[in-house]
Short mmCIF file of C-alpha atoms in Angstrom, two decimals:
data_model
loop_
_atom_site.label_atom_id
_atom_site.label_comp_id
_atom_site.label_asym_id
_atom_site.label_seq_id
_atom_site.Cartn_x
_atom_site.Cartn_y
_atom_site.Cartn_z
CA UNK A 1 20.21 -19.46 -2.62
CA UNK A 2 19.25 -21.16 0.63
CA UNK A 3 15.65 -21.75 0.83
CA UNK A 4 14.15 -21.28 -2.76
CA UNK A 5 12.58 -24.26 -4.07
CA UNK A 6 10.83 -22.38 -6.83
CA UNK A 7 12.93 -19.35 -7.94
CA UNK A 8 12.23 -17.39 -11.55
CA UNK A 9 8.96 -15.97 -9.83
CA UNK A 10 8.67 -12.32 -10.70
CA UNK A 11 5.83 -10.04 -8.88
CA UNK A 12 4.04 -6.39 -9.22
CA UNK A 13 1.94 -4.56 -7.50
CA UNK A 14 0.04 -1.63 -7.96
CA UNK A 15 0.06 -0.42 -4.51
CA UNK A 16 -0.89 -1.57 -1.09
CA UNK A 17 2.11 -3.52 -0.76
CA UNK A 18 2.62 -3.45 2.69
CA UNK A 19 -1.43 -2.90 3.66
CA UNK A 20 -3.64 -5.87 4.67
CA UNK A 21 -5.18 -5.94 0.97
CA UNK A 22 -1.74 -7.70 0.07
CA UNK A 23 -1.28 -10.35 2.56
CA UNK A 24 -2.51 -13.10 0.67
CA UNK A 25 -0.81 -12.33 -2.05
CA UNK A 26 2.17 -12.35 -0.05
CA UNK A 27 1.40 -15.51 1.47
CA UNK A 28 0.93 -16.50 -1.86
CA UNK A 29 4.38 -15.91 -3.26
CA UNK A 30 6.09 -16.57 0.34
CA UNK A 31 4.71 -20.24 0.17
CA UNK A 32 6.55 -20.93 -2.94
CA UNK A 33 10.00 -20.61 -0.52
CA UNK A 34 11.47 -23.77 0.08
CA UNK A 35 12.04 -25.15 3.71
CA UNK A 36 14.57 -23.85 5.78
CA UNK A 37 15.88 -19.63 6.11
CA UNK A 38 15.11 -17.90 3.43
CA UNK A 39 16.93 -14.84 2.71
CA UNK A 40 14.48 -11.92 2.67
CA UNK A 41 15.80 -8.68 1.47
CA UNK A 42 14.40 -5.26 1.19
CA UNK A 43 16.12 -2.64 -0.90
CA UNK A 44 15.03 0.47 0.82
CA UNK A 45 16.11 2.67 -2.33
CA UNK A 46 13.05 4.02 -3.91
CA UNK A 47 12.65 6.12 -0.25
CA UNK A 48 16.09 5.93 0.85
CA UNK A 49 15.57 10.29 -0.12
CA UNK A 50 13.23 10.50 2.84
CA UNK A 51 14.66 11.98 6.68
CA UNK A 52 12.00 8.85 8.01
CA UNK A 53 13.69 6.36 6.04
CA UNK A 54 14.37 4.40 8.79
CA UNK A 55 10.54 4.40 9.91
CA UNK A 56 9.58 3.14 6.58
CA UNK A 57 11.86 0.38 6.75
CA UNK A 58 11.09 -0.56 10.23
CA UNK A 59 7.29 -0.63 9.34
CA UNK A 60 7.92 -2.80 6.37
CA UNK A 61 9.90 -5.24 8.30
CA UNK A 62 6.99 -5.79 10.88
CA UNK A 63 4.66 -5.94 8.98
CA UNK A 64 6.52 -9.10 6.83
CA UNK A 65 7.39 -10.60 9.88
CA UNK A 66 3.57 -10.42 11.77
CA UNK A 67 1.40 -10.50 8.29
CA UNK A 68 4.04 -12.79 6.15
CA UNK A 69 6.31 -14.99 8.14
CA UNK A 70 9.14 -13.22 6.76
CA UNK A 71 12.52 -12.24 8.46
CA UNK A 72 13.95 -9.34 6.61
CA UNK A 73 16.63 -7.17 6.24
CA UNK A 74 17.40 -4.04 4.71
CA UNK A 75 19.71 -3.64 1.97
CA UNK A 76 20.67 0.36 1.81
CA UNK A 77 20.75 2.07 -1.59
CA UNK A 78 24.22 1.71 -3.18
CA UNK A 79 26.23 4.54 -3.22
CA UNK A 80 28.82 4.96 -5.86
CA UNK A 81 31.10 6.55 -3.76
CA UNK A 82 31.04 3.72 -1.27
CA UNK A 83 32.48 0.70 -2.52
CA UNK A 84 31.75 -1.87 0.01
CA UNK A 85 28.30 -0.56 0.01
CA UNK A 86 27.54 -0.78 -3.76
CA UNK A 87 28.80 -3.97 -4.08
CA UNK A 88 27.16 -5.56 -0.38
CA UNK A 89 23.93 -4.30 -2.27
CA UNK A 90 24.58 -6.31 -5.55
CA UNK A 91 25.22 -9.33 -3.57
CA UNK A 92 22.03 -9.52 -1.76
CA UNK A 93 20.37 -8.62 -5.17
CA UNK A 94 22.71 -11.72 -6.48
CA UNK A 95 21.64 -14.04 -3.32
CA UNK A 96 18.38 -13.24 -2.19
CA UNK A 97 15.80 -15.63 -2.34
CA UNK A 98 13.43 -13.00 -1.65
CA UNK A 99 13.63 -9.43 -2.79
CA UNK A 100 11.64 -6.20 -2.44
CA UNK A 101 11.36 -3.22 -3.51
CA UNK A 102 8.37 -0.49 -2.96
CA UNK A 103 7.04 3.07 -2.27
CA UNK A 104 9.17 6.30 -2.92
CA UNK A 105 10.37 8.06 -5.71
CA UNK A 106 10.95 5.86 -9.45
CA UNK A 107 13.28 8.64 -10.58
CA UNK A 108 15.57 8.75 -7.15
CA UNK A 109 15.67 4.47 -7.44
CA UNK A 110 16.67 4.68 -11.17
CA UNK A 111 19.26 7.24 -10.03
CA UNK A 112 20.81 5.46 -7.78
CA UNK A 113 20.24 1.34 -9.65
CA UNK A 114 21.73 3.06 -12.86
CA UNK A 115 24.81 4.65 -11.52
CA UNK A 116 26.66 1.58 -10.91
CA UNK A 117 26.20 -2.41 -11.88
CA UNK A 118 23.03 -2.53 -9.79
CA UNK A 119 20.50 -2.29 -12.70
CA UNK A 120 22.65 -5.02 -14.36
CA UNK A 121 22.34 -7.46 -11.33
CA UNK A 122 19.03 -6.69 -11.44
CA UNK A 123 18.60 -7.85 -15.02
CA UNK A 124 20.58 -10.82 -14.52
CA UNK A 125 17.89 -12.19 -11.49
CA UNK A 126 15.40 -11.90 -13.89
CA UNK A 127 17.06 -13.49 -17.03
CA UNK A 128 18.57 -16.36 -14.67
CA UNK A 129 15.55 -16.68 -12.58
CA UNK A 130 16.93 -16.16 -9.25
CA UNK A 131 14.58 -16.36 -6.34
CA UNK A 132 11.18 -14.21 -6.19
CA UNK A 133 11.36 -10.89 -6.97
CA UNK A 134 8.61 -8.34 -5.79
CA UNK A 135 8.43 -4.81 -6.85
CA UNK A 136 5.48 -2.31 -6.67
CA UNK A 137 4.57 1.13 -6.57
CA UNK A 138 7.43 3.44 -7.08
CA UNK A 139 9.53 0.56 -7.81
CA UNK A 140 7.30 -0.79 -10.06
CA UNK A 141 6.98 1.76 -12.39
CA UNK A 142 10.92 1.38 -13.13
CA UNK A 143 10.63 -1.95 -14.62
CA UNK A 144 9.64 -1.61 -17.97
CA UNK A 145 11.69 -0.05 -20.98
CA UNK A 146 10.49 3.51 -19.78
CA UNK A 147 9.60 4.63 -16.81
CA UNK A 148 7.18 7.80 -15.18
CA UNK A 149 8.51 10.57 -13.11
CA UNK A 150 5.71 11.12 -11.54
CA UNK A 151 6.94 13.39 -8.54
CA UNK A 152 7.97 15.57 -11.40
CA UNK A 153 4.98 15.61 -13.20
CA UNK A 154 2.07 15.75 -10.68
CA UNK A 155 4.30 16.98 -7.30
CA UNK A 156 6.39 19.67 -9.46
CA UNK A 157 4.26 20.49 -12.72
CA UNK A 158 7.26 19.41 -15.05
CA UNK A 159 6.15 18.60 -18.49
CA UNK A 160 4.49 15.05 -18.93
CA UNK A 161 7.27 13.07 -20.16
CA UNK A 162 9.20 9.57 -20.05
CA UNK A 163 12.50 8.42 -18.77
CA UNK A 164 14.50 5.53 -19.50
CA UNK A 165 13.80 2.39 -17.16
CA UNK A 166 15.65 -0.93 -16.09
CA UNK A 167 13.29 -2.71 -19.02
CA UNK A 168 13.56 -5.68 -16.66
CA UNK A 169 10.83 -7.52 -18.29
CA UNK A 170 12.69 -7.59 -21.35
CA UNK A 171 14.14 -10.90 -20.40
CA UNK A 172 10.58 -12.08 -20.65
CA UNK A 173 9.95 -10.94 -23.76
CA UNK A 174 7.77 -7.95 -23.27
CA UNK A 175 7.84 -4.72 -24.63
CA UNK A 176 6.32 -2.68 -22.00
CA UNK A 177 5.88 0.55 -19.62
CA UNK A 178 4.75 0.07 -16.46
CA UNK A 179 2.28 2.06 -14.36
CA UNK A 180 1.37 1.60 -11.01
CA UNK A 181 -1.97 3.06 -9.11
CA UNK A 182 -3.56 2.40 -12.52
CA UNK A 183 -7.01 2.88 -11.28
CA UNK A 184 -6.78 5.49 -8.52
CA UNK A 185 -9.32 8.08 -7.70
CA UNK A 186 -7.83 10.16 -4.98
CA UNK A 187 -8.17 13.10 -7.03
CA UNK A 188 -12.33 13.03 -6.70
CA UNK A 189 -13.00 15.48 -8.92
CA UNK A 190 -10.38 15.54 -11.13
CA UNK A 191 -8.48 12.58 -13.30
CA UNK A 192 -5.82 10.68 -11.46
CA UNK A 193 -6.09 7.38 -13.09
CA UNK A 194 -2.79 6.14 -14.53
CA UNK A 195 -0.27 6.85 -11.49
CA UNK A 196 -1.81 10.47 -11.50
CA UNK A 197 -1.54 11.25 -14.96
CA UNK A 198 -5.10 11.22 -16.03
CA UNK A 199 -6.55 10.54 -19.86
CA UNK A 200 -5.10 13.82 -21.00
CA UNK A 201 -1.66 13.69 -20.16
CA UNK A 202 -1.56 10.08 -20.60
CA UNK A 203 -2.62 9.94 -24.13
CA UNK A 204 -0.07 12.75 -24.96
CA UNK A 205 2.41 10.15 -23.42
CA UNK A 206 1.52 7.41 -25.52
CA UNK A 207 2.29 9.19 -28.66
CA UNK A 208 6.08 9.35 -27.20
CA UNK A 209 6.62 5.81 -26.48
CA UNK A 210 8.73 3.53 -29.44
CA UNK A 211 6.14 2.18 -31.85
CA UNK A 212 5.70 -1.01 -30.05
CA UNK A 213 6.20 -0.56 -26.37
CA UNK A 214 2.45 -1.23 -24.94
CA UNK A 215 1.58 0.15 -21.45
CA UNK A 216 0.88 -2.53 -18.59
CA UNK A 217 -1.02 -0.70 -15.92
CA UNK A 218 -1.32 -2.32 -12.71
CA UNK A 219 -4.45 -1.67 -10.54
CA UNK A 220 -3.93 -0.55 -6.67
CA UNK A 221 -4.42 -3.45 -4.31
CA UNK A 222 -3.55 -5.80 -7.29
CA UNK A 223 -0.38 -8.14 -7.98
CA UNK A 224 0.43 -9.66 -11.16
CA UNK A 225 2.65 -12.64 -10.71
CA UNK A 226 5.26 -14.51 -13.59
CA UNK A 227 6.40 -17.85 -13.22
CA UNK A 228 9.40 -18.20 -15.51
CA UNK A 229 9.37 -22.07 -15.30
CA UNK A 230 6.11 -22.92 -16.59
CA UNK A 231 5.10 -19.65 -18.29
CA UNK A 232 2.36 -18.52 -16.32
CA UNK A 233 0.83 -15.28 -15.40
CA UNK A 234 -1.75 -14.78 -12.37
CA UNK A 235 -3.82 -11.80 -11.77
CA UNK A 236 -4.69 -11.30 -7.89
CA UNK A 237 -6.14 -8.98 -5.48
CA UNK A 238 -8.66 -6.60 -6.51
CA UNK A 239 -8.15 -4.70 -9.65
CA UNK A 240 -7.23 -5.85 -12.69
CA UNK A 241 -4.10 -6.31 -15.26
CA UNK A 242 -5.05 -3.18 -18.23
CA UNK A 243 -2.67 -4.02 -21.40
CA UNK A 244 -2.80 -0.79 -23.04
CA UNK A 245 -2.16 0.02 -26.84
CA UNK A 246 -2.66 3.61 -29.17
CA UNK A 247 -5.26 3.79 -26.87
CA UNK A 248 -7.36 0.42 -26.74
CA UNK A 249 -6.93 -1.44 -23.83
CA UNK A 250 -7.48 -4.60 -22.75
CA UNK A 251 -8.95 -5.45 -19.06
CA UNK A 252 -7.53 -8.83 -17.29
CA UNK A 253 -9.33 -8.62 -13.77
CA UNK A 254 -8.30 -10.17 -10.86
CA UNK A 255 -8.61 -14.04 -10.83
CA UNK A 256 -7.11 -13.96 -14.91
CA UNK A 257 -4.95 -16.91 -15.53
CA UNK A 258 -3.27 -16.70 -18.79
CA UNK A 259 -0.08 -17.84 -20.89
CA UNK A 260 2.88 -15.68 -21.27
CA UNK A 261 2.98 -16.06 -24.70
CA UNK A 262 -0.61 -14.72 -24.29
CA UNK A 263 0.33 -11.70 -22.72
CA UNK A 264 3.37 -11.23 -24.85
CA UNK A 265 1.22 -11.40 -27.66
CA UNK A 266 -1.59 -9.31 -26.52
CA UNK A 267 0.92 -6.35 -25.86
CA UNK A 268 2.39 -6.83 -29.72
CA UNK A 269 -1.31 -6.92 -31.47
CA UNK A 270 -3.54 -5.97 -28.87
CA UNK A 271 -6.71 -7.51 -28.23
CA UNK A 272 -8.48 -7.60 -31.99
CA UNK A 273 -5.55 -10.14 -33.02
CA UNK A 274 -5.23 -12.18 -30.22
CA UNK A 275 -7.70 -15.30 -28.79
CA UNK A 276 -7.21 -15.74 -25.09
CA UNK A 277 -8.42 -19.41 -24.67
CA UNK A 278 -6.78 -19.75 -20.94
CA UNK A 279 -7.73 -15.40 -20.12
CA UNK A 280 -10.53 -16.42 -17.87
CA UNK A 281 -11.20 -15.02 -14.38
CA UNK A 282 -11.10 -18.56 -11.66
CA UNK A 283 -13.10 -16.56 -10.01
CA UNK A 284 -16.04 -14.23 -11.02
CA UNK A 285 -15.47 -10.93 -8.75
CA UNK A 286 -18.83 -10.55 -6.25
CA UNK A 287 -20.25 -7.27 -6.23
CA UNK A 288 -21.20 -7.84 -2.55
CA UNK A 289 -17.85 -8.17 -1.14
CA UNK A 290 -17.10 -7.24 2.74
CA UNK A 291 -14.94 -3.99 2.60
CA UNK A 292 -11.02 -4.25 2.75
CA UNK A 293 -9.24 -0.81 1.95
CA UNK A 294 -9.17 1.59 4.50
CA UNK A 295 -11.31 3.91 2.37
CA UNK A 296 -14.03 1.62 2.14
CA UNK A 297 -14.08 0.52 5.61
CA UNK A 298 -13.94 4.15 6.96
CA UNK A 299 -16.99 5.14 4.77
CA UNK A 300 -18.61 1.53 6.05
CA UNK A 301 -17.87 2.72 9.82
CA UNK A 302 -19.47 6.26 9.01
CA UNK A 303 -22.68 4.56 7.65
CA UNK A 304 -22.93 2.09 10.63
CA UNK A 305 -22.40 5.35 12.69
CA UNK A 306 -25.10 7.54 10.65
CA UNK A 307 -27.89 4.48 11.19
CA UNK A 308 -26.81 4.34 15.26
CA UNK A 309 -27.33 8.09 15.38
CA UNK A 310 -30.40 8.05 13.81
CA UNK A 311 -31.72 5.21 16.18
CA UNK A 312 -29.80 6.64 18.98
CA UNK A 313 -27.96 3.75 19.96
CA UNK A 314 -24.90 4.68 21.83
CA UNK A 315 -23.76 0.81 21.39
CA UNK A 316 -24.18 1.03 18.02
CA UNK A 317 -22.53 4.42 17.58
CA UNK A 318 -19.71 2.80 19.70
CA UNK A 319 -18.40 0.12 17.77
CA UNK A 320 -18.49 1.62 14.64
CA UNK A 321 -16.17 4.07 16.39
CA UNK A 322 -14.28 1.05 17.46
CA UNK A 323 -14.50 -1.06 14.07
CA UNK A 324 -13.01 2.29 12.21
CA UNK A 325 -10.28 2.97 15.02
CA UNK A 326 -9.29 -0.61 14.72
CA UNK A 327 -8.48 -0.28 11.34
CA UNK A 328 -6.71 2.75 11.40
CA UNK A 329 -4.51 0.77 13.59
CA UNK A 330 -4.38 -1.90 10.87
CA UNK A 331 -3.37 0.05 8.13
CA UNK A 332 -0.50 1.97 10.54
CA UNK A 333 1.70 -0.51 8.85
CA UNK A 334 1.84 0.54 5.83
CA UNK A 335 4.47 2.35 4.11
CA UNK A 336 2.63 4.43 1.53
CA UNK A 337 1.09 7.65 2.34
CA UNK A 338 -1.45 7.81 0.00
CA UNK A 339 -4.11 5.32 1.57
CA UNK A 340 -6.09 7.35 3.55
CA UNK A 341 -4.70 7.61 6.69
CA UNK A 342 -5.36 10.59 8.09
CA UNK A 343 -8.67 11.18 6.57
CA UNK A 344 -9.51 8.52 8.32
CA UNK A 345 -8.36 9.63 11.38
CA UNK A 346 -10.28 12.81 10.56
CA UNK A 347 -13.27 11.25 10.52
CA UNK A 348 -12.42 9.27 13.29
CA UNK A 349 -12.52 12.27 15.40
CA UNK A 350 -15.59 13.91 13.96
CA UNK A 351 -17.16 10.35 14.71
CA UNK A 352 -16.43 11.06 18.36
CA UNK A 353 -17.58 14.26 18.73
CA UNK A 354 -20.95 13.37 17.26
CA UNK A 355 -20.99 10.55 19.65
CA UNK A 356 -20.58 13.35 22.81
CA UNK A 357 -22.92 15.43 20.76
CA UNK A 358 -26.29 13.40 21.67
CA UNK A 359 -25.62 13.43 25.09
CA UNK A 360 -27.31 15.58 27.67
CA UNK A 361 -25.50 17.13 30.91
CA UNK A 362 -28.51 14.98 32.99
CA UNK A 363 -27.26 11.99 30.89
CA UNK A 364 -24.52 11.15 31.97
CA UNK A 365 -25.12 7.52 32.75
CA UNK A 366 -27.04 6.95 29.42
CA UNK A 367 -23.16 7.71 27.87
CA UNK A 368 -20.90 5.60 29.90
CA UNK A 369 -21.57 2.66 27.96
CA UNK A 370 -20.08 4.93 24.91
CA UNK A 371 -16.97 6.74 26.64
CA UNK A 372 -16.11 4.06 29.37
CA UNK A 373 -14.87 1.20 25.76
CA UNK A 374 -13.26 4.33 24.05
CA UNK A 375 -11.29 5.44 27.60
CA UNK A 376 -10.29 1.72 27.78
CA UNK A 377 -9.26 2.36 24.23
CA UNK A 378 -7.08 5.52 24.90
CA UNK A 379 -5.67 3.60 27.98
CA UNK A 380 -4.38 1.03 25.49
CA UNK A 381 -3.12 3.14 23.18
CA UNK A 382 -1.16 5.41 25.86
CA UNK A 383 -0.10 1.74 27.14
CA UNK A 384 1.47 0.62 23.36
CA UNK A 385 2.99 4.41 23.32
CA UNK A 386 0.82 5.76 20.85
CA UNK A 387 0.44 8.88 22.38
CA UNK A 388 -1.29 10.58 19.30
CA UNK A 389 -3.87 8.44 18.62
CA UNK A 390 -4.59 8.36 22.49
CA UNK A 391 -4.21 12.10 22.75
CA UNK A 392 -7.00 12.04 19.60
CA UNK A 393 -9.67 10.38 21.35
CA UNK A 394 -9.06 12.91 24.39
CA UNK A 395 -9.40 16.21 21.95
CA UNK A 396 -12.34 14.57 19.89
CA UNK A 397 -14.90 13.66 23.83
CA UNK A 398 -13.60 17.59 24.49
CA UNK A 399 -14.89 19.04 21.74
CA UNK A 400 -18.27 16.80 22.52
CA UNK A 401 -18.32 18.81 25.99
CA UNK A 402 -16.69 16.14 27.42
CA UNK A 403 -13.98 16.18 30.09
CA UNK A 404 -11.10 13.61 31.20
CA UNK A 405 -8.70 13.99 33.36
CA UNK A 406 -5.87 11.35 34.25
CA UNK A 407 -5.41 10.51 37.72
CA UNK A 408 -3.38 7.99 39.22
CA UNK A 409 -4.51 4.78 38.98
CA UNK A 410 -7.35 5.31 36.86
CA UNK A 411 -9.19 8.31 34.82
CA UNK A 412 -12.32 10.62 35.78
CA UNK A 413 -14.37 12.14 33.02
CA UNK A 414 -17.56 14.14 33.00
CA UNK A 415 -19.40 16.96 31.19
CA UNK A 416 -18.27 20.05 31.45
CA UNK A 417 -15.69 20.59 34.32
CA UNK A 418 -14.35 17.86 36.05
CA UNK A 419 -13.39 18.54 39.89
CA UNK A 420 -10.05 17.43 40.79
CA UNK A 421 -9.30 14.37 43.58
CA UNK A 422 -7.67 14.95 46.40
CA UNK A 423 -4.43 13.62 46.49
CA UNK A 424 -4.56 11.39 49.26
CA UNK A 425 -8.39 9.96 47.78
CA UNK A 426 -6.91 9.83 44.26
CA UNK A 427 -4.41 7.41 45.63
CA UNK A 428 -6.86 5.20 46.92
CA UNK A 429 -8.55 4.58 43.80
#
């Protein structure tokens, strides 16, 4: 391996792998590369199903590169009836110093790792400690000694059961399950904790696993990282580490340091028979903090917006537009499509056409100091060749009664109709 200077480094995340909640976690694990190239490698398996594939892949590999300092390339799934392939893929799973795996479906990756010697060369980075190793999300959840369909389960109502996983954490001496997206709450209002399994379906779950497999749910926008070498186990980002058995669980938040032979222990006897001397958060979590998923910042943006409105301050009203389209643009990086996105862009719009909504057809120059930032905007956007989100601000000021109309050189915009420029004036302007 060319660059590692600290291989046997094992990392998962919940979710939000490729969102700006990781980064420092990334950071994190990319600093413990030696000097020199390091060999990056995605396997794009876990989506390699989807017709976008390529998208996915190309997002992920920008976003390492601009948010990480990573130059990576894309291993395809291995195909058993491709030779060369199958075994190109098992030596960058061999070589890497850096390998990831993320979003898709756990069922199509343990298809396609299983039907072949992939899930063995898998095992054997782990066991010898080659390089890091990141999985999360989909790929996550096929790490531990079973795994959850959950496309089947919640996607296609199939009967809440387990299937066998790559049990790569065996090599460390735990027992486990893994479940990503352990806290999430997209359902609203119904249960979706657990990877979307809820209590219910969960607990019925539990009673299926061997008699002592314990669950290890992983939090979105949280990483749990092993360091073979000296034993250790870090909790970071901003949920917490849930070791979960019959039922009782015990909560390591963000900021937990502890032993592995803590944690191995804790998922054999559970909390009641177990005294975590090192299981401390380094840092206390502050109730207070400044927002950082997309679904926080969007509701932050529509509060700003709500207290401009009510003062009527167009500035105001204005950059939270701006603060919640610049996020949007943030986030357009990442390769899961469960984070909001287009609710935010939702609001985004409604945002707008509140802001044309206070505005009065004698008003006009009371709302330039609104439209004229978010036309600067659109002319960006059109300028980077995003067209949609461009073409979005231009729907949202008409449905405020607002007008624009492209012409060259610049762009008019009114309320109500706007009068077209003569040619010969227009290309004056």
């Amino acid at each position: 391996m060319s660059g590692t200077k600290h291989a046997g480094v094992l990392a998962i995340m919940g979710s939000g792998e490729t969102s700006p909640t990781m980064v420092t976690a990334h950071r994190t694990l990319a600093g413990r590369l030696g000097a020199g190239r390091a060999r990056a490698v995605l396997l794009d398996t876990p989506y390699a199903f989807q017709e976008n594939v390529a998208d996915i892949s190309a997002k992920a590999i920008a976003y390492f590169r601009r948010s990480v300092g990573l130059t990576v390339e894309v291993c395809p799934a291995p195909d058993g009836e491709d030779l060369a392939a199958s075994l190109a893929a098992i030596a960058a799973i061999r070589t890497a110093d850096w390998l990831f795996a993320g979003p898709g479906s756990p069922t199509y990756a343990l298809t396609r790792w299983t039907n072949g010697a992939t899930a063995s060369a898998l095992r054997e980075r782990i066991l010898h400690r080659r390089g890091l190793t990141v999985f999360a999300s989909a790929a996550a959840a096929t790490m531990g000694r079973t795994a959850l369909p959950v496309y089947e389960i919640y996607k296609a109502g199939s009967p809440a059961h387990w299937v066998d996983g790559l049990n790569l954490l065996e090599p460390l001496g735990l027992d486990v399950t893994v479940i990503p997206h352990y806290d999430n709450t997209e359902g609203g209002t119904h249960d979706t904790r657990y990877c979307y399994l809820g209590e219910r379906r969960l607990a019925h779950l539990e009673r299926q696993l061997p008699p002592d497999t314990a669950l290890l749910g992983v939090d979105e926008h949280t990483a749990v990282i092993f360091d073979q070498h000296t034993g250790a186990v870090e909790i970071m980002g901003r949920g917490a580490l849930t070791v979960r058995r019959v039922g009782v669980s015990t909560i390591l938040p963000a900021g937990t340091r502890l032993t592995l032979a803590e944690l191995r222990a804790l998922t054999r006897h559970g909390s009641g028979m177990v005294e975590l001397t090192r299981a401390v958060p380094t840092e206390v979590p502050d109730s207070g903090h400044a927002p950082v998923t997309l679904v926080e910042i969007t509701r932050a943006s529509e509060v700003a917006f709500d207290a401009a409105h009510g003062r009527r301050d167009a500035a105001g009203m204005v950059e939270a537009v701006l603060a919640l389209e610049s996020a949007i643009a943030d986030w357009g990086a990442d390769t899961e499509e469960d984070e909001g996105t287009e609710q935010s862009r939702a609001i985004l719009r409604d945002l707008i056409t509140r802001l044309g909504d206070t505005v009065t057809p004698d008003a006009v120059h009371h709302l330039r100091p609104a439209v004229e930032p978010l036309l600067a905007l659109r002319r960006h956007l059109r300028d980077q060749g995003a067209y949609p989100h461009a073409d979005a601000i231009r729907d949202a000021l008409a449905a405020a009664g607002l007008t624009v109309r492209d012409i060259p050189g610049g762009t008019r915009w009114g309320i109500g109709t706007v009068p077209s420029v003569p040619r010969d004036r227009a290309a004056g302007t």
